[in-house]
Amino acid sequence: MSGNKLKTAVLGLKDRGPLLLEAASKVDYFQIQAVADKDAKLAERLAEEYNCTAYEDYRQFIIQNQFDCLLVAAGMYSCDEYVRMAIKKKFNIFKLPPLARNFEEASQFVRLAEGENVKFAIANPSRFAQSFLALRQFLHNDSIEQVFLVTAFCTVADDPSARWRTDPKLAGGGVLLRDCYEIIDLIVSNFTTPQQLYALNTNTASDRQQRLYLTEDIALVTMKFADTSFGNLITGKLLGPKQRVLKIYGKNEILTVNDSRFVVSDGLGHTSEEFEYDDDKLACMTKALTNFALSIISPDENKLCSGAKENLKNMAVIESAYLSARTGMPEEPARILQMAQTEPINIWPAHK
């Protein structure tokens, strides 16, 4: 650490990489020293903008430096071994979701980070959005009675340039893993891990044989939390404008929340409370990075939010959904979690 500044680097500059880099530059605790991307011109352009060093070779990027923090935006298919190298060099890791391509890979990262005593955080910036914080506070205050149904709707914009996302070996999964990770995190962190779930998924390939070799474009997941409490998630490409909506149905209230609004209404649709917020992706990412930095600088006063170990529960839910889609049977995330050897923790207590 240089003074109170954490020596920091960003790995991967496409897609959400520039957002991550811009957010990190706004956090006073970070000193951006290097960026890396397979696209050398892109790396050089952003390195010049942020006055740091550019790398094209990921191996040399890790070997030649001793960073305090590595912020990872690259797809894990292109950098998994280098992230492991970074952890072994005691770099603290902040990774854009998902945690990994599958539960086994995720649990390996968790064990490695714990063994090296470094922080490994997953960026779930929706946890810092004012609308979802309002929902958490409402639930924490027990202002809604007898929650019996949680529904989530997540529409996804197609990105033809990211062809690797259609390859199960490279991407690990499709819309469920790569686009619904944050909304699954919101469900699990606000309530609990489902006891059981049943899932269906498919893709838009016209040929049935081809569908077997592509990640899913559409998924339906039904969850059982308790005998009287259920949930469902619907997601897909081209189902409408890109959006995420979470609805919670209680005995007397319905809560509706998205990235910018929180609404409380009754069963007849009459609104009793409505709040609009002006959060954007950059502001939420900056808050997530600030929490990560402070958890390193002063861990006793600042608990890490959304650590990798906690995120194993999200990965167990997603892994169970993919397993259910293959078997045609309900699956239990708790059985997947047993594979991790250590019990995941929940920094934010679940609503009962």
mmCIF file of C-alpha atoms in Angstrom:
data_model
loop_
_atom_site.group_PDB
_atom_site.id
_atom_site.type_symbol
_atom_site.label_atom_id
_atom_site.label_comp_id
_atom_site.label_asym_id
_atom_site.label_seq_id
_atom_site.Cartn_x
_atom_site.Cartn_y
_atom_site.Cartn_z
ATOM 1 C CA MET A 1 0.000 0.000 0.000
ATOM 2 C CA SER A 2 1.339 3.427 -0.958
ATOM 3 C CA GLY A 3 0.387 5.714 1.951
ATOM 4 C CA ASN A 4 -3.391 5.324 2.233
ATOM 5 C CA LYS A 5 -3.669 4.435 -1.452
ATOM 6 C CA LEU A 6 -4.156 0.859 -2.602
ATOM 7 C CA LYS A 7 -2.011 0.009 -5.634
ATOM 8 C CA THR A 8 -4.677 -1.082 -8.072
ATOM 9 C CA ALA A 9 -4.954 -2.565 -11.575
ATOM 10 C CA VAL A 10 -7.833 -3.459 -13.892
ATOM 11 C CA LEU A 11 -7.896 -6.695 -15.894
ATOM 12 C CA GLY A 12 -10.199 -6.593 -18.922
ATOM 13 C CA LEU A 13 -11.350 -3.373 -20.587
ATOM 14 C CA LYS A 14 -14.207 -4.414 -22.851
ATOM 15 C CA ASP A 15 -17.906 -4.511 -21.988
ATOM 16 C CA ARG A 16 -18.153 -3.239 -18.382
ATOM 17 C CA GLY A 17 -14.381 -2.812 -17.985
ATOM 18 C CA PRO A 18 -14.393 0.955 -18.731
ATOM 19 C CA LEU A 19 -17.204 1.445 -16.182
ATOM 20 C CA LEU A 20 -15.192 -0.426 -13.551
ATOM 21 C CA LEU A 21 -12.078 1.614 -14.364
ATOM 22 C CA GLU A 22 -13.954 4.925 -14.228
ATOM 23 C CA ALA A 23 -15.587 4.003 -10.917
ATOM 24 C CA ALA A 24 -12.226 2.988 -9.417
ATOM 25 C CA SER A 25 -10.721 6.311 -10.495
ATOM 26 C CA LYS A 26 -13.387 8.090 -8.423
ATOM 27 C CA VAL A 27 -12.493 6.219 -5.221
ATOM 28 C CA ASP A 28 -9.823 8.121 -3.318
ATOM 29 C CA TYR A 29 -8.433 4.946 -1.748
ATOM 30 C CA PHE A 30 -7.259 3.522 -5.087
ATOM 31 C CA GLN A 31 -4.162 4.436 -7.085
ATOM 32 C CA ILE A 32 -4.609 3.064 -10.620
ATOM 33 C CA GLN A 33 -1.200 1.775 -11.695
ATOM 34 C CA ALA A 34 -1.941 -0.485 -14.667
ATOM 35 C CA VAL A 35 -4.585 -1.846 -17.027
ATOM 36 C CA ALA A 36 -4.541 -4.971 -19.182
ATOM 37 C CA ASP A 37 -6.506 -6.185 -22.163
ATOM 38 C CA LYS A 38 -5.875 -8.481 -25.146
ATOM 39 C CA ASP A 39 -6.698 -5.484 -27.319
ATOM 40 C CA ALA A 40 -3.394 -3.597 -27.052
ATOM 41 C CA LYS A 41 -4.732 -0.414 -28.654
ATOM 42 C CA LEU A 42 -7.637 -0.269 -26.231
ATOM 43 C CA ALA A 43 -5.313 -0.853 -23.268
ATOM 44 C CA GLU A 44 -2.921 1.856 -24.439
ATOM 45 C CA ARG A 45 -5.699 4.375 -25.020
ATOM 46 C CA LEU A 46 -7.191 3.897 -21.555
ATOM 47 C CA ALA A 47 -3.756 3.761 -19.912
ATOM 48 C CA GLU A 48 -2.986 7.156 -21.416
ATOM 49 C CA GLU A 49 -6.337 8.510 -20.220
ATOM 50 C CA TYR A 50 -5.771 7.298 -16.646
ATOM 51 C CA ASN A 51 -2.009 7.916 -16.589
ATOM 52 C CA CYS A 52 -0.980 4.328 -15.929
ATOM 53 C CA THR A 53 0.823 1.428 -17.638
ATOM 54 C CA ALA A 54 -0.799 -0.737 -20.333
ATOM 55 C CA TYR A 55 -0.344 -4.489 -20.740
ATOM 56 C CA GLU A 56 -1.456 -6.909 -23.425
ATOM 57 C CA ASP A 57 0.143 -10.024 -21.908
ATOM 58 C CA TYR A 58 -1.861 -11.066 -18.827
ATOM 59 C CA ARG A 59 0.925 -13.268 -17.469
ATOM 60 C CA GLN A 60 3.515 -10.494 -17.494
ATOM 61 C CA PHE A 61 0.910 -8.111 -16.106
ATOM 62 C CA ILE A 62 0.667 -10.292 -12.976
ATOM 63 C CA ILE A 63 4.297 -11.449 -12.732
ATOM 64 C CA GLN A 64 5.917 -8.024 -13.112
ATOM 65 C CA ASN A 65 3.789 -6.209 -10.535
ATOM 66 C CA GLN A 66 2.783 -6.324 -6.880
ATOM 67 C CA PHE A 67 -0.662 -4.790 -6.625
ATOM 68 C CA ASP A 68 -2.821 -4.461 -3.531
ATOM 69 C CA CYS A 69 -6.011 -4.890 -5.576
ATOM 70 C CA LEU A 70 -6.897 -6.448 -8.901
ATOM 71 C CA LEU A 71 -10.257 -5.450 -10.404
ATOM 72 C CA VAL A 72 -11.408 -8.119 -12.847
ATOM 73 C CA ALA A 73 -13.760 -7.383 -15.741
ATOM 74 C CA ALA A 74 -12.411 -9.958 -18.224
ATOM 75 C CA GLY A 75 -14.314 -13.170 -18.878
ATOM 76 C CA MET A 76 -13.020 -15.956 -16.662
ATOM 77 C CA TYR A 77 -12.358 -18.126 -19.714
ATOM 78 C CA SER A 78 -9.527 -15.754 -20.645
ATOM 79 C CA CYS A 79 -7.986 -15.124 -17.231
ATOM 80 C CA ASP A 80 -8.791 -17.846 -14.669
ATOM 81 C CA GLU A 81 -5.154 -18.938 -14.280
ATOM 82 C CA TYR A 82 -3.999 -15.331 -13.946
ATOM 83 C CA VAL A 83 -6.567 -14.589 -11.256
ATOM 84 C CA ARG A 84 -5.240 -17.612 -9.366
ATOM 85 C CA MET A 85 -1.693 -16.298 -9.814
ATOM 86 C CA ALA A 86 -2.805 -12.930 -8.491
ATOM 87 C CA ILE A 87 -4.376 -14.466 -5.390
ATOM 88 C CA LYS A 88 -1.176 -16.409 -4.684
ATOM 89 C CA LYS A 89 0.710 -13.096 -4.909
ATOM 90 C CA LYS A 90 -1.659 -11.709 -2.241
ATOM 91 C CA PHE A 91 -3.638 -9.422 -4.560
ATOM 92 C CA ASN A 92 -7.102 -8.655 -3.189
ATOM 93 C CA ILE A 93 -9.688 -9.375 -5.897
ATOM 94 C CA PHE A 94 -12.811 -7.437 -6.907
ATOM 95 C CA LYS A 95 -14.620 -9.226 -9.728
ATOM 96 C CA LEU A 96 -17.607 -8.342 -11.835
ATOM 97 C CA PRO A 97 -20.307 -11.032 -11.605
ATOM 98 C CA PRO A 98 -20.634 -13.907 -11.957
ATOM 99 C CA LEU A 99 -18.239 -15.301 -9.371
ATOM 100 C CA ALA A 100 -17.199 -18.101 -11.754
ATOM 101 C CA ARG A 101 -18.428 -20.245 -14.625
ATOM 102 C CA ASN A 102 -19.736 -22.981 -12.334
ATOM 103 C CA PHE A 103 -19.970 -23.863 -8.666
ATOM 104 C CA GLU A 104 -16.859 -26.039 -8.621
ATOM 105 C CA GLU A 105 -14.705 -23.238 -10.031
ATOM 106 C CA ALA A 106 -16.288 -20.769 -7.598
ATOM 107 C CA SER A 107 -15.543 -22.932 -4.552
ATOM 108 C CA GLN A 108 -11.928 -23.343 -5.713
ATOM 109 C CA PHE A 109 -11.501 -19.566 -5.826
ATOM 110 C CA VAL A 110 -13.037 -19.209 -2.361
ATOM 111 C CA ARG A 111 -10.732 -21.822 -0.835
ATOM 112 C CA LEU A 112 -7.676 -20.314 -2.522
ATOM 113 C CA ALA A 113 -8.507 -16.782 -1.346
ATOM 114 C CA GLU A 114 -9.124 -17.994 2.197
ATOM 115 C CA GLY A 115 -5.878 -19.948 2.173
ATOM 116 C CA GLU A 116 -3.923 -16.879 1.051
ATOM 117 C CA ASN A 117 -5.859 -14.609 3.450
ATOM 118 C CA VAL A 118 -6.896 -12.111 0.783
ATOM 119 C CA LYS A 119 -10.228 -10.400 0.146
ATOM 120 C CA PHE A 120 -12.257 -11.645 -2.799
ATOM 121 C CA ALA A 121 -15.361 -9.583 -3.496
ATOM 122 C CA ILE A 122 -18.030 -9.863 -6.172
ATOM 123 C CA ALA A 123 -19.453 -6.634 -7.564
ATOM 124 C CA ASN A 124 -23.168 -6.673 -6.866
ATOM 125 C CA PRO A 125 -23.723 -2.906 -7.232
ATOM 126 C CA SER A 126 -27.505 -3.304 -7.035
ATOM 127 C CA ARG A 127 -27.027 -3.820 -3.288
ATOM 128 C CA PHE A 128 -25.970 -0.166 -3.150
ATOM 129 C CA ALA A 129 -28.814 1.209 -5.284
ATOM 130 C CA GLN A 130 -31.144 3.405 -3.217
ATOM 131 C CA SER A 131 -34.243 1.586 -4.466
ATOM 132 C CA PHE A 132 -33.010 -1.819 -3.351
ATOM 133 C CA LEU A 133 -31.676 -0.364 -0.087
ATOM 134 C CA ALA A 134 -35.181 0.990 0.541
ATOM 135 C CA LEU A 135 -36.558 -2.496 -0.048
ATOM 136 C CA ARG A 136 -34.046 -3.997 2.395
ATOM 137 C CA GLN A 137 -34.957 -1.439 5.057
ATOM 138 C CA PHE A 138 -38.665 -2.093 4.525
ATOM 139 C CA LEU A 139 -38.110 -5.811 4.999
ATOM 140 C CA HIS A 140 -35.773 -5.271 7.965
ATOM 141 C CA ASN A 141 -38.461 -3.218 9.719
ATOM 142 C CA ASP A 142 -40.977 -6.041 9.197
ATOM 143 C CA SER A 143 -43.225 -3.548 7.421
ATOM 144 C CA ILE A 144 -44.648 -6.274 5.204
ATOM 145 C CA GLU A 145 -46.509 -9.180 6.743
ATOM 146 C CA GLN A 146 -46.347 -12.813 5.642
ATOM 147 C CA VAL A 147 -44.431 -12.753 2.364
ATOM 148 C CA PHE A 148 -45.763 -15.602 0.250
ATOM 149 C CA LEU A 149 -44.458 -14.863 -3.252
ATOM 150 C CA VAL A 150 -41.350 -13.246 -4.729
ATOM 151 C CA THR A 151 -41.256 -12.696 -8.487
ATOM 152 C CA ALA A 152 -38.436 -11.417 -10.669
ATOM 153 C CA PHE A 153 -38.487 -10.409 -14.319
ATOM 154 C CA CYS A 154 -35.225 -9.722 -16.128
ATOM 155 C CA THR A 155 -35.038 -8.847 -19.816
ATOM 156 C CA VAL A 156 -31.700 -8.981 -21.578
ATOM 157 C CA ALA A 157 -30.317 -7.032 -24.511
ATOM 158 C CA ASP A 158 -28.676 -9.230 -27.135
ATOM 159 C CA ASP A 159 -25.002 -8.511 -27.834
ATOM 160 C CA PRO A 160 -23.989 -10.107 -31.163
ATOM 161 C CA SER A 161 -20.352 -9.041 -30.658
ATOM 162 C CA ALA A 162 -19.910 -11.251 -27.568
ATOM 163 C CA ARG A 163 -20.120 -14.594 -29.375
ATOM 164 C CA TRP A 164 -18.156 -16.358 -26.630
ATOM 165 C CA ARG A 165 -21.234 -16.027 -24.417
ATOM 166 C CA THR A 166 -23.033 -18.636 -26.538
ATOM 167 C CA ASP A 167 -20.328 -21.255 -25.829
ATOM 168 C CA PRO A 168 -21.072 -23.216 -22.598
ATOM 169 C CA LYS A 169 -17.382 -24.033 -22.037
ATOM 170 C CA LEU A 170 -16.296 -20.394 -22.311
ATOM 171 C CA ALA A 171 -19.271 -18.691 -20.678
ATOM 172 C CA GLY A 172 -20.411 -21.367 -18.232
ATOM 173 C CA GLY A 173 -24.028 -20.432 -18.867
ATOM 174 C CA GLY A 174 -26.306 -18.003 -20.645
ATOM 175 C CA VAL A 175 -28.834 -15.412 -19.485
ATOM 176 C CA LEU A 176 -29.365 -17.031 -16.085
ATOM 177 C CA LEU A 177 -25.708 -16.945 -15.028
ATOM 178 C CA ARG A 178 -24.498 -13.888 -16.869
ATOM 179 C CA ASP A 179 -27.496 -11.538 -16.785
ATOM 180 C CA CYS A 180 -29.545 -12.588 -13.743
ATOM 181 C CA TYR A 181 -26.718 -12.960 -11.247
ATOM 182 C CA GLU A 182 -27.447 -9.668 -9.491
ATOM 183 C CA ILE A 183 -31.200 -10.175 -9.215
ATOM 184 C CA ILE A 184 -30.618 -13.696 -7.879
ATOM 185 C CA ASP A 185 -28.236 -12.130 -5.364
ATOM 186 C CA LEU A 186 -30.963 -9.690 -4.312
ATOM 187 C CA ILE A 187 -33.427 -12.536 -3.770
ATOM 188 C CA VAL A 188 -30.986 -14.698 -1.811
ATOM 189 C CA SER A 189 -29.523 -11.876 0.304
ATOM 190 C CA ASN A 190 -32.927 -10.409 1.178
ATOM 191 C CA PHE A 191 -34.667 -13.695 1.861
ATOM 192 C CA THR A 192 -32.757 -16.954 1.916
ATOM 193 C CA THR A 193 -31.462 -19.754 -0.281
ATOM 194 C CA PRO A 194 -34.423 -21.659 -1.769
ATOM 195 C CA GLN A 195 -35.029 -25.112 -0.315
ATOM 196 C CA GLN A 196 -35.905 -26.431 -3.765
ATOM 197 C CA LEU A 197 -36.132 -25.113 -7.285
ATOM 198 C CA TYR A 198 -37.296 -26.301 -10.661
ATOM 199 C CA ALA A 199 -36.045 -24.784 -13.896
ATOM 200 C CA LEU A 200 -36.582 -24.864 -17.639
ATOM 201 C CA ASN A 201 -34.393 -23.202 -20.241
ATOM 202 C CA THR A 202 -33.876 -23.110 -23.973
ATOM 203 C CA ASN A 203 -32.383 -20.957 -26.696
ATOM 204 C CA THR A 204 -33.582 -19.541 -29.964
ATOM 205 C CA ALA A 205 -31.552 -21.820 -32.240
ATOM 206 C CA SER A 206 -33.871 -23.270 -34.878
ATOM 207 C CA ASP A 207 -32.135 -26.642 -34.972
ATOM 208 C CA ARG A 208 -32.739 -28.875 -31.925
ATOM 209 C CA GLN A 209 -29.294 -30.453 -32.154
ATOM 210 C CA GLN A 210 -27.621 -27.046 -32.264
ATOM 211 C CA ARG A 211 -29.453 -25.992 -29.097
ATOM 212 C CA LEU A 212 -27.511 -28.604 -27.136
ATOM 213 C CA TYR A 213 -24.259 -26.782 -27.835
ATOM 214 C CA LEU A 214 -25.390 -23.226 -27.044
ATOM 215 C CA THR A 215 -26.108 -21.390 -23.804
ATOM 216 C CA GLU A 216 -29.690 -20.543 -22.934
ATOM 217 C CA ASP A 217 -31.515 -17.440 -24.165
ATOM 218 C CA ILE A 218 -34.663 -17.984 -22.068
ATOM 219 C CA ALA A 219 -35.059 -19.427 -18.578
ATOM 220 C CA LEU A 220 -37.878 -19.992 -16.078
ATOM 221 C CA VAL A 221 -37.066 -20.816 -12.447
ATOM 222 C CA THR A 222 -39.589 -21.655 -9.727
ATOM 223 C CA MET A 223 -38.334 -21.575 -6.124
ATOM 224 C CA LYS A 224 -39.688 -22.934 -2.842
ATOM 225 C CA PHE A 225 -38.459 -21.090 0.259
ATOM 226 C CA ALA A 226 -40.913 -22.666 2.715
ATOM 227 C CA ASP A 227 -44.277 -24.452 2.644
ATOM 228 C CA THR A 228 -46.064 -21.125 2.234
ATOM 229 C CA SER A 229 -43.408 -19.035 0.502
ATOM 230 C CA PHE A 230 -42.449 -19.312 -3.164
ATOM 231 C CA GLY A 231 -40.650 -17.416 -5.884
ATOM 232 C CA ASN A 232 -40.184 -17.350 -9.617
ATOM 233 C CA LEU A 233 -37.786 -15.800 -12.098
ATOM 234 C CA ILE A 234 -38.441 -15.206 -15.794
ATOM 235 C CA THR A 235 -35.593 -14.059 -18.013
ATOM 236 C CA GLY A 236 -34.795 -13.926 -21.682
ATOM 237 C CA LYS A 237 -33.395 -12.001 -24.593
ATOM 238 C CA LEU A 238 -35.650 -9.771 -26.640
ATOM 239 C CA LEU A 239 -38.618 -10.039 -24.264
ATOM 240 C CA GLY A 240 -38.840 -6.263 -24.240
ATOM 241 C CA PRO A 241 -36.713 -3.276 -23.177
ATOM 242 C CA LYS A 242 -33.812 -4.191 -20.887
ATOM 243 C CA GLN A 243 -35.059 -4.077 -17.300
ATOM 244 C CA ARG A 244 -35.017 -5.786 -13.911
ATOM 245 C CA VAL A 245 -38.119 -5.841 -11.745
ATOM 246 C CA LEU A 246 -38.576 -7.515 -8.374
ATOM 247 C CA LYS A 247 -42.033 -7.870 -6.770
ATOM 248 C CA ILE A 248 -42.761 -9.098 -3.252
ATOM 249 C CA TYR A 249 -46.302 -10.115 -2.349
ATOM 250 C CA GLY A 250 -47.352 -10.050 1.304
ATOM 251 C CA LYS A 251 -50.610 -10.435 3.155
ATOM 252 C CA ASN A 252 -51.560 -6.770 2.784
ATOM 253 C CA GLU A 253 -48.855 -5.161 0.644
ATOM 254 C CA ILE A 254 -47.137 -5.565 -2.691
ATOM 255 C CA LEU A 255 -43.620 -4.167 -3.051
ATOM 256 C CA THR A 256 -42.320 -3.353 -6.538
ATOM 257 C CA VAL A 257 -38.700 -2.363 -7.041
ATOM 258 C CA ASN A 258 -36.398 -1.767 -9.991
ATOM 259 C CA ASP A 259 -33.143 0.130 -10.479
ATOM 260 C CA SER A 260 -34.743 3.532 -9.881
ATOM 261 C CA ARG A 261 -38.141 3.069 -8.174
ATOM 262 C CA PHE A 262 -39.591 1.573 -5.001
ATOM 263 C CA VAL A 263 -43.385 1.305 -4.760
ATOM 264 C CA VAL A 264 -45.651 0.067 -1.964
ATOM 265 C CA SER A 265 -49.220 -0.793 -2.956
ATOM 266 C CA ASP A 266 -52.149 -2.891 -1.787
ATOM 267 C CA GLY A 267 -53.731 -5.930 -3.407
ATOM 268 C CA LEU A 268 -56.014 -3.731 -5.486
ATOM 269 C CA GLY A 269 -53.101 -1.815 -6.946
ATOM 270 C CA HIS A 270 -53.589 1.379 -4.931
ATOM 271 C CA THR A 271 -50.211 3.002 -4.255
ATOM 272 C CA SER A 272 -49.512 4.094 -0.671
ATOM 273 C CA GLU A 273 -45.814 4.997 -1.094
ATOM 274 C CA GLU A 274 -43.697 5.658 -4.154
ATOM 275 C CA PHE A 275 -40.058 6.735 -4.343
ATOM 276 C CA GLU A 276 -37.970 7.717 -7.367
ATOM 277 C CA TYR A 277 -34.152 7.648 -7.262
ATOM 278 C CA ASP A 278 -31.489 8.993 -9.585
ATOM 279 C CA ASP A 279 -28.845 6.286 -9.094
ATOM 280 C CA ASP A 280 -26.840 5.229 -12.118
ATOM 281 C CA LYS A 281 -24.491 2.302 -12.729
ATOM 282 C CA LEU A 282 -21.400 4.396 -12.095
ATOM 283 C CA ALA A 283 -22.598 5.651 -8.701
ATOM 284 C CA CYS A 284 -23.534 2.156 -7.507
ATOM 285 C CA MET A 285 -20.247 0.656 -8.717
ATOM 286 C CA THR A 286 -18.316 3.426 -6.974
ATOM 287 C CA LYS A 287 -20.081 2.623 -3.688
ATOM 288 C CA ALA A 288 -19.318 -1.087 -4.093
ATOM 289 C CA LEU A 289 -15.639 -0.338 -4.741
ATOM 290 C CA THR A 290 -15.476 2.020 -1.757
ATOM 291 C CA ASN A 291 -16.763 -0.747 0.519
ATOM 292 C CA PHE A 292 -14.153 -3.117 -0.928
ATOM 293 C CA ALA A 293 -11.323 -0.634 -0.367
ATOM 294 C CA LEU A 294 -12.348 0.177 3.197
ATOM 295 C CA SER A 295 -12.673 -3.525 4.063
ATOM 296 C CA ILE A 296 -8.949 -3.802 3.239
ATOM 297 C CA ILE A 297 -7.737 -0.548 4.803
ATOM 298 C CA SER A 298 -9.770 -0.771 8.029
ATOM 299 C CA PRO A 299 -11.430 -4.206 8.158
ATOM 300 C CA ASP A 300 -12.497 -3.986 11.816
ATOM 301 C CA GLU A 301 -14.742 -0.995 11.104
ATOM 302 C CA ASN A 302 -15.806 -1.972 7.580
ATOM 303 C CA LYS A 303 -17.131 -5.448 6.839
ATOM 304 C CA LEU A 304 -16.817 -6.617 3.264
ATOM 305 C CA CYS A 305 -20.164 -6.655 1.500
ATOM 306 C CA SER A 306 -20.687 -9.415 -1.070
ATOM 307 C CA GLY A 307 -17.615 -11.521 -0.410
ATOM 308 C CA ALA A 308 -16.968 -14.543 -2.622
ATOM 309 C CA LYS A 309 -17.791 -17.011 0.157
ATOM 310 C CA GLU A 310 -21.196 -15.445 0.625
ATOM 311 C CA ASN A 311 -21.721 -15.543 -3.157
ATOM 312 C CA LEU A 312 -21.397 -19.324 -3.169
ATOM 313 C CA LYS A 313 -25.099 -19.344 -2.322
ATOM 314 C CA ASN A 314 -25.891 -17.502 -5.562
ATOM 315 C CA MET A 315 -23.751 -19.971 -7.487
ATOM 316 C CA ALA A 316 -25.495 -22.909 -5.775
ATOM 317 C CA VAL A 317 -28.898 -21.561 -6.854
ATOM 318 C CA ILE A 318 -27.721 -21.138 -10.440
ATOM 319 C CA GLU A 319 -25.995 -24.537 -10.511
ATOM 320 C CA SER A 320 -29.178 -26.152 -9.174
ATOM 321 C CA ALA A 321 -31.229 -24.440 -11.864
ATOM 322 C CA TYR A 322 -28.986 -25.793 -14.629
ATOM 323 C CA LEU A 323 -29.053 -29.248 -13.055
ATOM 324 C CA SER A 324 -32.857 -29.157 -12.813
ATOM 325 C CA ALA A 325 -33.141 -28.118 -16.464
ATOM 326 C CA ARG A 326 -31.066 -31.188 -17.401
ATOM 327 C CA THR A 327 -32.763 -33.703 -15.103
ATOM 328 C CA GLY A 328 -36.321 -32.394 -15.349
ATOM 329 C CA MET A 329 -36.556 -32.703 -11.571
ATOM 330 C CA PRO A 330 -36.553 -30.243 -8.632
ATOM 331 C CA GLU A 331 -33.098 -29.724 -7.117
ATOM 332 C CA GLU A 332 -31.827 -28.538 -3.732
ATOM 333 C CA PRO A 333 -29.167 -25.782 -3.600
ATOM 334 C CA ALA A 334 -28.162 -26.957 -0.101
ATOM 335 C CA ARG A 335 -26.831 -30.167 -1.622
ATOM 336 C CA ILE A 336 -24.646 -28.135 -3.991
ATOM 337 C CA LEU A 337 -23.396 -25.992 -1.098
ATOM 338 C CA GLN A 338 -22.180 -29.102 0.725
ATOM 339 C CA MET A 339 -19.563 -29.463 -2.004
ATOM 340 C CA ALA A 340 -17.837 -26.288 -0.775
ATOM 341 C CA GLN A 341 -16.598 -27.977 2.445
ATOM 342 C CA THR A 342 -16.986 -24.693 4.337
ATOM 343 C CA GLU A 343 -20.347 -23.129 5.096
ATOM 344 C CA PRO A 344 -20.942 -19.806 3.294
ATOM 345 C CA ILE A 345 -21.651 -16.801 5.470
ATOM 346 C CA ASN A 346 -24.322 -14.140 5.116
ATOM 347 C CA ILE A 347 -23.084 -10.661 6.036
ATOM 348 C CA TRP A 348 -26.612 -9.233 5.727
ATOM 349 C CA PRO A 349 -29.156 -11.258 7.753
ATOM 350 C CA ALA A 350 -31.969 -12.660 5.626
ATOM 351 C CA HIS A 351 -35.543 -11.476 6.155
ATOM 352 C CA LYS A 352 -37.635 -14.069 7.937
#
